[in-house]
Tab-separated table of C-alpha atoms and ligand atoms in Angstrom:
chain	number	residue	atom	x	y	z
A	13	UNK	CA	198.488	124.998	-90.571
A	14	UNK	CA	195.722	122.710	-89.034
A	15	UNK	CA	192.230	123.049	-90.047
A	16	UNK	CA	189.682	124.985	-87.067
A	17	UNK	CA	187.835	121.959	-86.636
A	18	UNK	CA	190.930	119.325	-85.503
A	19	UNK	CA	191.743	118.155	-82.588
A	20	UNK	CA	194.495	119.449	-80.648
A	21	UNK	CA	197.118	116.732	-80.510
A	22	UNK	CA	198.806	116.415	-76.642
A	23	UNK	CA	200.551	119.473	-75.715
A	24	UNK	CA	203.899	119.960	-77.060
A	25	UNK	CA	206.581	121.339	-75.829
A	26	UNK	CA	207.567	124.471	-77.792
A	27	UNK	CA	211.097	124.642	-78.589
A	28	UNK	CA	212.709	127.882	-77.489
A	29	UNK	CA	213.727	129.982	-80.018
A	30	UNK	CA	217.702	129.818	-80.257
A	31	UNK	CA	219.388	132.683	-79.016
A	32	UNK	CA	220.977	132.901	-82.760
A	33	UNK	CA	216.973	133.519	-83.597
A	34	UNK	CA	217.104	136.012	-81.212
A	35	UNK	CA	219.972	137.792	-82.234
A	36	UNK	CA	218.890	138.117	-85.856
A	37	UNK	CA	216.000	140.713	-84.625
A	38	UNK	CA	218.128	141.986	-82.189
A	39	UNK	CA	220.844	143.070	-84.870
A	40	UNK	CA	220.359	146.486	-86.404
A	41	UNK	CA	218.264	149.911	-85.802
A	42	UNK	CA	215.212	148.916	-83.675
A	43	UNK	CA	213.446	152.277	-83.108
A	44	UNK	CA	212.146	152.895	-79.455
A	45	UNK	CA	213.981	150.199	-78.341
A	46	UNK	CA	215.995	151.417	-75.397
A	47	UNK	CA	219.903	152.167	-75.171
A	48	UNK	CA	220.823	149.082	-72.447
A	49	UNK	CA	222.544	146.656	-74.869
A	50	UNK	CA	226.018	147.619	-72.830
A	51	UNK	CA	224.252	147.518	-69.574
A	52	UNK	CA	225.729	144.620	-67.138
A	53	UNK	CA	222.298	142.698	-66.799
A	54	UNK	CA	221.753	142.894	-70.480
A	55	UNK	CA	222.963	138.992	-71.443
A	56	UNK	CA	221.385	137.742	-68.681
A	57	UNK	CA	218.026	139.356	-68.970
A	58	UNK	CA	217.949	138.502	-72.699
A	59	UNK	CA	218.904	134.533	-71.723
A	60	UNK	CA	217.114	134.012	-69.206
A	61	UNK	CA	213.949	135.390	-71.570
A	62	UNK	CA	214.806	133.574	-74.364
A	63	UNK	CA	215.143	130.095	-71.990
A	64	UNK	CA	211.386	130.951	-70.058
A	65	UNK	CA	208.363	128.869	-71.191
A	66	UNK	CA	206.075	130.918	-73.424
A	67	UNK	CA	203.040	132.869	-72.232
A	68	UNK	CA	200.284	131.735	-74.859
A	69	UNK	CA	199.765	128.404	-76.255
A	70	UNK	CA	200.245	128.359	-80.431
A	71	UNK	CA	196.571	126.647	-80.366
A	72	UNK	CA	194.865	129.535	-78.980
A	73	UNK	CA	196.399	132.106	-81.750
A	74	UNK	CA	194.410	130.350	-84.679
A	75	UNK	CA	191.213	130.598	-81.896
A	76	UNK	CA	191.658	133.753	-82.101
A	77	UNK	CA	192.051	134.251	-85.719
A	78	UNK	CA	188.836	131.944	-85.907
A	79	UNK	CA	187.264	135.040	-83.234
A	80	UNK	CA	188.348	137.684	-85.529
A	81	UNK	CA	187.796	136.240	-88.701
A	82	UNK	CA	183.695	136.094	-87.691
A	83	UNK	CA	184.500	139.982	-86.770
A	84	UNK	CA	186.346	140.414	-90.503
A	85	UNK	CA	182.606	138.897	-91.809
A	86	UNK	CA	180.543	141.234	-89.996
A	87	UNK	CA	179.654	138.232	-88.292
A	88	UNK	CA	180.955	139.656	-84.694
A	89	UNK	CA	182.600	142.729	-83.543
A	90	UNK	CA	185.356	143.342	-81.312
A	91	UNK	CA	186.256	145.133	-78.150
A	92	UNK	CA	189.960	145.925	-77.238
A	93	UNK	CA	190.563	147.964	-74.262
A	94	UNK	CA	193.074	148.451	-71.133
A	95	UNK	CA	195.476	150.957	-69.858
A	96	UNK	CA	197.657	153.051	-71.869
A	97	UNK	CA	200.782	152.181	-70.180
A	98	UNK	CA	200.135	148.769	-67.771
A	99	UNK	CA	201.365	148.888	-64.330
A	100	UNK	CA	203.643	146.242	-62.852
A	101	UNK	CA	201.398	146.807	-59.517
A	102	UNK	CA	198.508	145.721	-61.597
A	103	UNK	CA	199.212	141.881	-61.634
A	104	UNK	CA	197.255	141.688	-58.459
A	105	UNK	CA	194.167	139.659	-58.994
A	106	UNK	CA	191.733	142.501	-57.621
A	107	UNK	CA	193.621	144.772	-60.464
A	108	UNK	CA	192.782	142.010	-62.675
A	109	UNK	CA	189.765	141.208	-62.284
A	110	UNK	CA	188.130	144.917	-62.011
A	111	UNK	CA	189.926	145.463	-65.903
A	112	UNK	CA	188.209	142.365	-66.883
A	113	UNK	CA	185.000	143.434	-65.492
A	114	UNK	CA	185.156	146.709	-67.206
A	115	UNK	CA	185.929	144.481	-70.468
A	116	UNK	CA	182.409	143.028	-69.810
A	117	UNK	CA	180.524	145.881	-69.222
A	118	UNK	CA	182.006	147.145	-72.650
A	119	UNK	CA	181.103	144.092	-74.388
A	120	UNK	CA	177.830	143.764	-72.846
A	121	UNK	CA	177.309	146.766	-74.162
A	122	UNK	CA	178.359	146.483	-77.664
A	123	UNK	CA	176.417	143.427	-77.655
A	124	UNK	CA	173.451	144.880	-76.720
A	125	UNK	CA	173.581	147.816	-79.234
A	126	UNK	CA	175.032	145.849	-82.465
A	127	UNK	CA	172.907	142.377	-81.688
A	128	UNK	CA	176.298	140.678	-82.477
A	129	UNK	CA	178.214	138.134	-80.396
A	130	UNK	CA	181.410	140.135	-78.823
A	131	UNK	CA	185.007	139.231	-78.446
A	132	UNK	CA	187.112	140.656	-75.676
A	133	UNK	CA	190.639	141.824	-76.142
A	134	UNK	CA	192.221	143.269	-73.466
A	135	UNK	CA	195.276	145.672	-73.676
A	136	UNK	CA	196.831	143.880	-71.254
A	137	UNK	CA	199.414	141.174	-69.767
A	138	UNK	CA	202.253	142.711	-71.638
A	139	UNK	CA	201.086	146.702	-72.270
A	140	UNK	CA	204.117	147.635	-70.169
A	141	UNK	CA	206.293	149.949	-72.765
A	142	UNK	CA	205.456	153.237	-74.361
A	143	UNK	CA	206.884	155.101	-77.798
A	144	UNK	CA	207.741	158.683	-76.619
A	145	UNK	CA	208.520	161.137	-78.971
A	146	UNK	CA	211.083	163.223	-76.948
A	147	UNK	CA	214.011	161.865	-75.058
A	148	UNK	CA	213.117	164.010	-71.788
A	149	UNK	CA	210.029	165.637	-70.169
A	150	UNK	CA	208.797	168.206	-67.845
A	151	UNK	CA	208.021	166.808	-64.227
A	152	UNK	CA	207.678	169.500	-61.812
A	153	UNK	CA	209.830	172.041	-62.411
A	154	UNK	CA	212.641	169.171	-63.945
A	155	UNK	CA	213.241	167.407	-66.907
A	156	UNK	CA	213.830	164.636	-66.368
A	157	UNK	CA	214.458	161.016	-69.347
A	158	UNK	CA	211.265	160.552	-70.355
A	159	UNK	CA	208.967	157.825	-68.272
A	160	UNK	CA	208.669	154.741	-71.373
A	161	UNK	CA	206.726	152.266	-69.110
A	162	UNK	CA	207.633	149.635	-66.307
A	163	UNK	CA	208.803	147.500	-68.776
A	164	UNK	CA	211.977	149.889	-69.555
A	165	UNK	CA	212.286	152.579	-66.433
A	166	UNK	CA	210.345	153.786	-63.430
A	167	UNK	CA	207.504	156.304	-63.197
A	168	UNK	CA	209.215	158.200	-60.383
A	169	UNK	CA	210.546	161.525	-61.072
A	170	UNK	CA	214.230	161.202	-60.389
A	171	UNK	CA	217.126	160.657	-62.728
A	172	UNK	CA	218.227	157.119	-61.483
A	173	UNK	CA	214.724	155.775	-61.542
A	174	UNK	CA	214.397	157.062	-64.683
A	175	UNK	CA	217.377	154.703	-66.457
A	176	UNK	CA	216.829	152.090	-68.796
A	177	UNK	CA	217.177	148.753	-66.869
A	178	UNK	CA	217.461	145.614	-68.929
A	179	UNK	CA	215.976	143.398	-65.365
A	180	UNK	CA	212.935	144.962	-66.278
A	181	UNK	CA	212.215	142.593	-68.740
A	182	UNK	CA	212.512	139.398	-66.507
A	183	UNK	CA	210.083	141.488	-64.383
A	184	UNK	CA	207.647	142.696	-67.282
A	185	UNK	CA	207.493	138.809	-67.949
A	186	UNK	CA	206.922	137.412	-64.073
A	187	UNK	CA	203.689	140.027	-64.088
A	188	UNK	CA	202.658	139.160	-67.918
A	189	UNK	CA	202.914	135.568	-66.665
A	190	UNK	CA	200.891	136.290	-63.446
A	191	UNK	CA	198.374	138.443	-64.887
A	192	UNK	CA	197.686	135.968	-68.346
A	193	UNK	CA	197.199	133.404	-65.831
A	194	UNK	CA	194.210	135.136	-64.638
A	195	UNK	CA	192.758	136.124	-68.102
A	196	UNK	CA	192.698	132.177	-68.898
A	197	UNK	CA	191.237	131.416	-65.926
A	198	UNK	CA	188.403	134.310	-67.319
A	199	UNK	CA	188.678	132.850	-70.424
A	200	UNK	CA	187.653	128.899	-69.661
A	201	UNK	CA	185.135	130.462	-67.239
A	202	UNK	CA	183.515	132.110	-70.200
A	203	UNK	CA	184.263	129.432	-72.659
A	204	UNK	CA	182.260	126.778	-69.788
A	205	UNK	CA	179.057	128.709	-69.891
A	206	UNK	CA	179.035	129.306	-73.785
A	207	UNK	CA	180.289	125.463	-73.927
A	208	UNK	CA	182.957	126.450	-76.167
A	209	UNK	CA	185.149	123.238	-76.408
A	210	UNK	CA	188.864	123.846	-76.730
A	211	UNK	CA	189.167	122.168	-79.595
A	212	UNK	CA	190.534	124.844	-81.927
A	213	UNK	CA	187.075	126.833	-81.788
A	214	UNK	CA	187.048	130.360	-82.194
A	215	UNK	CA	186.739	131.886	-78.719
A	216	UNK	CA	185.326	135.501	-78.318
A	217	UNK	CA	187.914	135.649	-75.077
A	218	UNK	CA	189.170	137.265	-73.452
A	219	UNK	CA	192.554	137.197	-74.852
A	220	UNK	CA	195.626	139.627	-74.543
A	221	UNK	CA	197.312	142.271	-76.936
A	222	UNK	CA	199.949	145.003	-76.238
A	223	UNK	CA	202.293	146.688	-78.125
A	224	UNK	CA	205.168	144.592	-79.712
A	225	UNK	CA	207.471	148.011	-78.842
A	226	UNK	CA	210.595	147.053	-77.489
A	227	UNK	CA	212.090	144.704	-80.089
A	228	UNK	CA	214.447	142.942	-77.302
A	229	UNK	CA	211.806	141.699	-75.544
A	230	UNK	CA	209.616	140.280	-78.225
A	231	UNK	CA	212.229	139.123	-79.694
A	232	UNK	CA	213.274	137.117	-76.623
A	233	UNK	CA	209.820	135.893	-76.457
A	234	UNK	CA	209.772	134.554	-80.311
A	235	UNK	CA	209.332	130.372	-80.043
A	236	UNK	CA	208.560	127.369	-82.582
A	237	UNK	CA	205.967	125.528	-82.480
A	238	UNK	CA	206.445	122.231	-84.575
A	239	UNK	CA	202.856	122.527	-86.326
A	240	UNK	CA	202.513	126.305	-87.066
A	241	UNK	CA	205.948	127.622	-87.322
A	242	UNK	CA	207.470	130.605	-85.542
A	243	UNK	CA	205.093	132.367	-83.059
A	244	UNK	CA	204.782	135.035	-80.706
A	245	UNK	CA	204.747	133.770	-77.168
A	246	UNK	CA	204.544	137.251	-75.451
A	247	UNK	CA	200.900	137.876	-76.298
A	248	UNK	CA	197.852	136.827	-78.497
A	249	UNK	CA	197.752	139.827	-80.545
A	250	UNK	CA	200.689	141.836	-80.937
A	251	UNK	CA	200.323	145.166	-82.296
A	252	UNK	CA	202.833	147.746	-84.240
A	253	UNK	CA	201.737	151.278	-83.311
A	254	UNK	CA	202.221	154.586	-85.075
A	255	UNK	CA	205.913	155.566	-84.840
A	256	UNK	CA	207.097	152.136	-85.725
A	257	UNK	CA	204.788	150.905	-88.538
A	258	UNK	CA	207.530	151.856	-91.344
A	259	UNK	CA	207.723	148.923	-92.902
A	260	UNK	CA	211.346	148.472	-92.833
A	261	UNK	CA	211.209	148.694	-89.846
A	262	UNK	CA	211.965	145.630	-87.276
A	263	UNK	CA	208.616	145.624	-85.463
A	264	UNK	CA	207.067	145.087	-89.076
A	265	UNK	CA	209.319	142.374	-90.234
A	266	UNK	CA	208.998	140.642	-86.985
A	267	UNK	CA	205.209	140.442	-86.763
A	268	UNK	CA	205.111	139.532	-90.333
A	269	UNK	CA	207.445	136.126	-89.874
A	270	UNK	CA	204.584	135.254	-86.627
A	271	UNK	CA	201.230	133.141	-86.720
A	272	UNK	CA	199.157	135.554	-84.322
A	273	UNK	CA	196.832	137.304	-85.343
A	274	UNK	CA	198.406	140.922	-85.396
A	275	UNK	CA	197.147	144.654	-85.529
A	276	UNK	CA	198.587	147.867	-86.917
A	277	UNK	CA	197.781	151.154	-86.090
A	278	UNK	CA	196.904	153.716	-89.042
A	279	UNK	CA	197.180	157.564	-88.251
A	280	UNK	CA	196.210	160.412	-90.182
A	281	UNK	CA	199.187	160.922	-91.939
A	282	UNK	CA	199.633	157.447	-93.830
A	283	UNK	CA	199.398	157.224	-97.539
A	284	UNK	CA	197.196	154.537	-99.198
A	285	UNK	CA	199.802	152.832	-101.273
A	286	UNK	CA	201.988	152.599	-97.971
A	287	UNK	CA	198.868	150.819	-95.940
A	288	UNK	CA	198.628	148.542	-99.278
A	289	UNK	CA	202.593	147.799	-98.355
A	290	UNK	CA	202.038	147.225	-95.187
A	291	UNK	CA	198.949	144.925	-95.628
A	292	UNK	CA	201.275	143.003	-97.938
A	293	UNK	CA	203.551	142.283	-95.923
A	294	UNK	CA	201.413	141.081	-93.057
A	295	UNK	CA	199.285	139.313	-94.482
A	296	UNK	CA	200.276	138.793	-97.709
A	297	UNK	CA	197.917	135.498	-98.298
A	298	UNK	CA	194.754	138.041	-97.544
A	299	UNK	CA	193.775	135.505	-94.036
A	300	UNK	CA	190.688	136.630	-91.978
A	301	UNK	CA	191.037	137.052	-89.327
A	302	UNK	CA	195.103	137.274	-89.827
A	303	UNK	CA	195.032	141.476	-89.969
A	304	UNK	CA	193.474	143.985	-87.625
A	305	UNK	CA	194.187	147.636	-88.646
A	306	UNK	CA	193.013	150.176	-85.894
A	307	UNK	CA	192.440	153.898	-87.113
A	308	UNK	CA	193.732	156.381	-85.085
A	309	UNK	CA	192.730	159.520	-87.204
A	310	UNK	CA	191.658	162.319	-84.525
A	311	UNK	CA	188.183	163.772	-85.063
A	312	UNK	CA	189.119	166.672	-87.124
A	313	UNK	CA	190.951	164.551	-89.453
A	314	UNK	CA	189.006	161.220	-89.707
A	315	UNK	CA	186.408	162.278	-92.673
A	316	UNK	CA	189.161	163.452	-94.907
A	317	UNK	CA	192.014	160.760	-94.156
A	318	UNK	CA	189.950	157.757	-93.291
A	319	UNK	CA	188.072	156.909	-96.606
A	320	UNK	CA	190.846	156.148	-99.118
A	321	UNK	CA	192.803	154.229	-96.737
A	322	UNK	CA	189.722	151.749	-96.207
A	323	UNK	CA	189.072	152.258	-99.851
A	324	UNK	CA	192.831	150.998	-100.678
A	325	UNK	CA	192.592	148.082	-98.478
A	326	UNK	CA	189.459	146.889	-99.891
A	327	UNK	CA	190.621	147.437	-102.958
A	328	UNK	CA	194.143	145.080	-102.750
A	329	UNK	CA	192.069	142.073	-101.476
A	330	UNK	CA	192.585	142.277	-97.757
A	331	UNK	CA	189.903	140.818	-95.181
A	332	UNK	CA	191.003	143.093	-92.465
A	333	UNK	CA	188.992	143.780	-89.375
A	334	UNK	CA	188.847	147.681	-88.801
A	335	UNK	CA	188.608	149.334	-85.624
A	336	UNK	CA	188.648	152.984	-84.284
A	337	UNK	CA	190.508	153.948	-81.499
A	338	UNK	CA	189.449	157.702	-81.230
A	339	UNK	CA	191.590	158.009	-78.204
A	340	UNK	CA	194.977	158.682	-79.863
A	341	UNK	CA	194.167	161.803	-82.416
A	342	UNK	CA	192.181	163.418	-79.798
A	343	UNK	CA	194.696	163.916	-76.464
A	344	UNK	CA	194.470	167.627	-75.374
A	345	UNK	CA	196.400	169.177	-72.707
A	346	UNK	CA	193.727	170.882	-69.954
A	347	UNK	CA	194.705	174.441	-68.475
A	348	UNK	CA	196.133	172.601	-65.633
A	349	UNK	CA	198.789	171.272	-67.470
A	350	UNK	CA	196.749	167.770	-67.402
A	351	UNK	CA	196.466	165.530	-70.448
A	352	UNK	CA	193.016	164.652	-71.276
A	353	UNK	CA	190.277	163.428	-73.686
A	354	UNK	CA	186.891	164.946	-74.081
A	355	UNK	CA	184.236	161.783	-74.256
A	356	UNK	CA	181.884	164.047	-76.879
A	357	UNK	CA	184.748	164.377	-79.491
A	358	UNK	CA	185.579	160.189	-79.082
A	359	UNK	CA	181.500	160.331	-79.567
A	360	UNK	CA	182.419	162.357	-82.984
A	361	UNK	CA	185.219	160.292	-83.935
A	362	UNK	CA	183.953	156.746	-83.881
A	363	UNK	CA	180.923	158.139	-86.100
A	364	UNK	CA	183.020	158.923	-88.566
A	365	UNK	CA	184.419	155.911	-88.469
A	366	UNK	CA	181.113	154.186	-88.757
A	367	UNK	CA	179.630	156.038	-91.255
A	368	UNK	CA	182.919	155.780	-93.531
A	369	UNK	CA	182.952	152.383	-93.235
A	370	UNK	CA	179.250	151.926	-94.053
A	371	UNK	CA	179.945	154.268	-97.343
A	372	UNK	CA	182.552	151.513	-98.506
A	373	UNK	CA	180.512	148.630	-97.537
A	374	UNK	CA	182.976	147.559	-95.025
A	375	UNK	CA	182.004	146.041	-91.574
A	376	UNK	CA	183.024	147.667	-88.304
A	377	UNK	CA	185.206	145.658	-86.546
A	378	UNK	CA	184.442	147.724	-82.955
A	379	UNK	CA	186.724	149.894	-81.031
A	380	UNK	CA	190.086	150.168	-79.651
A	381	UNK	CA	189.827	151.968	-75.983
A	382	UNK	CA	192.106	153.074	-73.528
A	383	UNK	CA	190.491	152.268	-70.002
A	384	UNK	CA	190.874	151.501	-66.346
A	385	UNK	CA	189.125	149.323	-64.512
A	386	UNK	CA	188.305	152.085	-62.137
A	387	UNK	CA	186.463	155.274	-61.675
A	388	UNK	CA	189.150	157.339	-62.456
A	389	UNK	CA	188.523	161.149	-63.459
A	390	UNK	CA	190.813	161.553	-66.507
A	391	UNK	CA	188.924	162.247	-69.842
A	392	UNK	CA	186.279	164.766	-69.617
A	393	UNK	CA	182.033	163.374	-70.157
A	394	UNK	CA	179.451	161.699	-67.999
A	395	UNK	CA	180.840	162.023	-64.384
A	396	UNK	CA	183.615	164.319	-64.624
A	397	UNK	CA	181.996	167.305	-65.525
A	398	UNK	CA	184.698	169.836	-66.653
A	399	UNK	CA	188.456	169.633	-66.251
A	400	UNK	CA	188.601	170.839	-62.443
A	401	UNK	CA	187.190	167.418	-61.587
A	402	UNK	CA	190.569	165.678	-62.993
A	403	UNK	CA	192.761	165.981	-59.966
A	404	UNK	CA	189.913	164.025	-58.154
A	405	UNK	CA	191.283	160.421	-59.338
A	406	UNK	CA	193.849	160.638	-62.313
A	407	UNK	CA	196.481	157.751	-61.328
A	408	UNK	CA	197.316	157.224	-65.125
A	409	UNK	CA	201.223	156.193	-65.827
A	410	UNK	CA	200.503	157.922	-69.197
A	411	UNK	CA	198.017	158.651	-71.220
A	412	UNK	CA	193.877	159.588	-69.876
A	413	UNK	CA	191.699	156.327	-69.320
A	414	UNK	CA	188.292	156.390	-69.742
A	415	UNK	CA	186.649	154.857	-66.327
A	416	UNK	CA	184.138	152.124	-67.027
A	417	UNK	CA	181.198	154.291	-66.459
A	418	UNK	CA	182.546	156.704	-69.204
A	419	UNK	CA	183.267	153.526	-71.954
A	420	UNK	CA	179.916	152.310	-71.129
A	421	UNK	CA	178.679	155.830	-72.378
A	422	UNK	CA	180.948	156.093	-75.281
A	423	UNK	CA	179.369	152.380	-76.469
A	424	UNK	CA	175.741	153.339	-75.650
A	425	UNK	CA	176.135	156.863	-78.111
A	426	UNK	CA	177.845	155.497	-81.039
A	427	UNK	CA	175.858	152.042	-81.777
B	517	PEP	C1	198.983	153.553	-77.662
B	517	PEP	O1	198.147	152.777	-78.147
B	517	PEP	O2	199.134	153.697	-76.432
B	517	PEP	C2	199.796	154.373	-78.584
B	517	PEP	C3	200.967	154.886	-78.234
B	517	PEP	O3	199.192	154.541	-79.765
B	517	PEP	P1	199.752	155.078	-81.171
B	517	PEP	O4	200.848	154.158	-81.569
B	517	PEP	O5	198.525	154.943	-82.032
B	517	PEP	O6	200.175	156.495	-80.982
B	518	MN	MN1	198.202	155.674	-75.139
């Protein structure tokens, strides 16, 4: 690996990764990833993926590490945020550029409160496939297969739009590709004013994460770079969520062999000595900046779980950044059948989070936020005043968004 401070040398052509690459992640039990291996468009999805040019450049993965390293110090914090389940519709630049503005109000607000210089992370470019627990779900008065994001079937509620279609990939990648384009263009407009050279320098963004769900697809996406090795060309930071993290499990080995940066998401149920595994294996040299573990405990659960996980990871040696995303423990379903979030018990969770951290002399790394870049009316706090007001605006593919007003508020009551 090269040093921060060198130069760049001319930009290389990554090699694709060989389709016998491929096929080694592609072999075995891949949870969540969807049953369309015998589906005609299959091959040629998967070739045509594994033949496209990657979507980030291997320099800008150790700028990022760089980023989050300063976050891993306390130096910086971090703000990751972005739809639950991205829309291919959203590639447009006005759908763009209102989620990156809502990424700057956050961070202008985190920077305010915490005095420290913020990167931007946005779930986005690539935040196209879901985990669902159950196979099939109510719409209406049908069930229907279960909606898993644009990236595998269609949000409309009928039983053909609802199959897995391997072409989906080719077009998860055109909008990734069309939508990263856009958060570069961000990015060097950012990096100008703070006269950030692209020399290898950390840059506090924005960049991209999503999901690494749907092992074809990453997989498909894997490429060489000659300098650092084997990297993941879908995203900047790649994350495993909760019904995946085993660490058997594909998505695990997979982000382990990569250079990005990578996160993890830690529920309420995880052991300590299985977080120490899984730190292990991801970064097993104990990198900053090379590990960002994101608690998901749910209010009621975050003072008793939370402490000897951070405890445990503190105590094996690893620099990992911690955020909280106190969306994900605290879903609710309203009396109108709507899912939703209450903004006052995200309030509760991320100060647990703070003040657990503070008790083990561990930085904050920031938050981890599911949000639109509109005023939608899907959690409950600050505009929306009760749950009648969520029919007003609740476009959501899955799970409730805060709008930008209601992140802004989150922010300003926690730091
Ligand atoms: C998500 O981030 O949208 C998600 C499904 O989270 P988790 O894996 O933490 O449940
Ligand atoms: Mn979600």
């Amino acid at each position: 690996m090269t040093t921060m401070n060198e130069q760049p040398a001319a930009p290389v052509a990554s090699t694709s990764s060989s389709h016998a690459e491929t096929r080694r992640w592609t072999t075995g039990p891949a949870a969540q990833n969807p049953q369309w291996r015998n589906h005609p468009a299959y091959a040629s999805a998967m070739d045509a993926l594994t033949a496209a040019p990657g979507l980030v450049r291997p320099d800008d993965l150790l700028r990022v590490r760089a980023a989050l390293a300063r976050v891993a110090s306390g130096e910086a914090v971090m703000i990751q945020a972005g739809d639950c389940a991205e829309s291919f519709y959203a590639c447009t630049p006005e759908a763009v550029d209102a989620r990156m503005e809502m990424l700057d109000r956050f961070a202008g607000a985190l920077g305010e409160r915490t005095g420290r210089p913020v990167l931007r992370v946005g779930r986005i470019g690539g935040q196209y496939a879901k985990p669902r627990s159950k196979p099939v779900e109510r719409v209406g008065d049908r069930m229907l297969p279960s909606f898993r994001g644009h990236l595998i079937n269609s949000e409309l509620p009928s039983r053909a739009a609802r199959q897995a279609d391997p072409r989906r990939m080719l077009w998860a990648y055109r909008a990734a590709s069309r939508t990263l384009g856009q958060v570069d263009g961000h990015r060097s407009a950012r990096e100008a004013v703070a006269r950030t050279a692209d020399h290898g320098e950390p840059s506090l963004g924005p960049w991209s994460s999503h999901e690494a769900l749907v092992v074809d697809y990453e997989a498909a996406l894997l490429r060489e770079d000659p300098r650092h090795g084997t990297y993941l060309a879908s995203t900047h930071l790649p994350w495993i969520g909760e019904r995946t993290r085993n660490p058997d499990s594909v998505h695990v080995r997979m982000l382990a062999s990569v250079v990005n940066p990578v996160g993890c998401k830690i529920g309420p149920t995880s052991r300590p000595e299985e977080i120490q595994r899984l730190c292990e294996l991801l970064d097993p040299h104990r990198t900053p900046g090379r590990l960002v573990l994101i608690a998901r405990m749910g209010r009621d659960r975050a003072a008793d779980s939370l402490p000897r996980l951070v405890a445990a990871v503190k105590e094996s040696g690893h620099p990992a950044v911690w955020v909280c995303d106190p969306m994900h423990g605290n879903t609710v379903t309203a009396a109108n059948g709507l899912k939703t979030r209450y903004l006052d018990t995200l309030v509760e969770e991320v100060r647990i989070f703070l003040r657990v951290l503070d008790d083990q002399g561990v930085p904050p790394g920031g938050l981890h936020l599911e949000a639109a870049g509109e005023q939608v009316t899907e959690c409950i706090g600050g505009p929306v005043v009760g749950e009648d007001d969520l029919r007003r605006r609740y476009t959501t593919l899955c799970d409730p968004r805060l709008s930008p007003k209601q992140g802004q508020l989150l922010i300003e009551s926690c730091f």
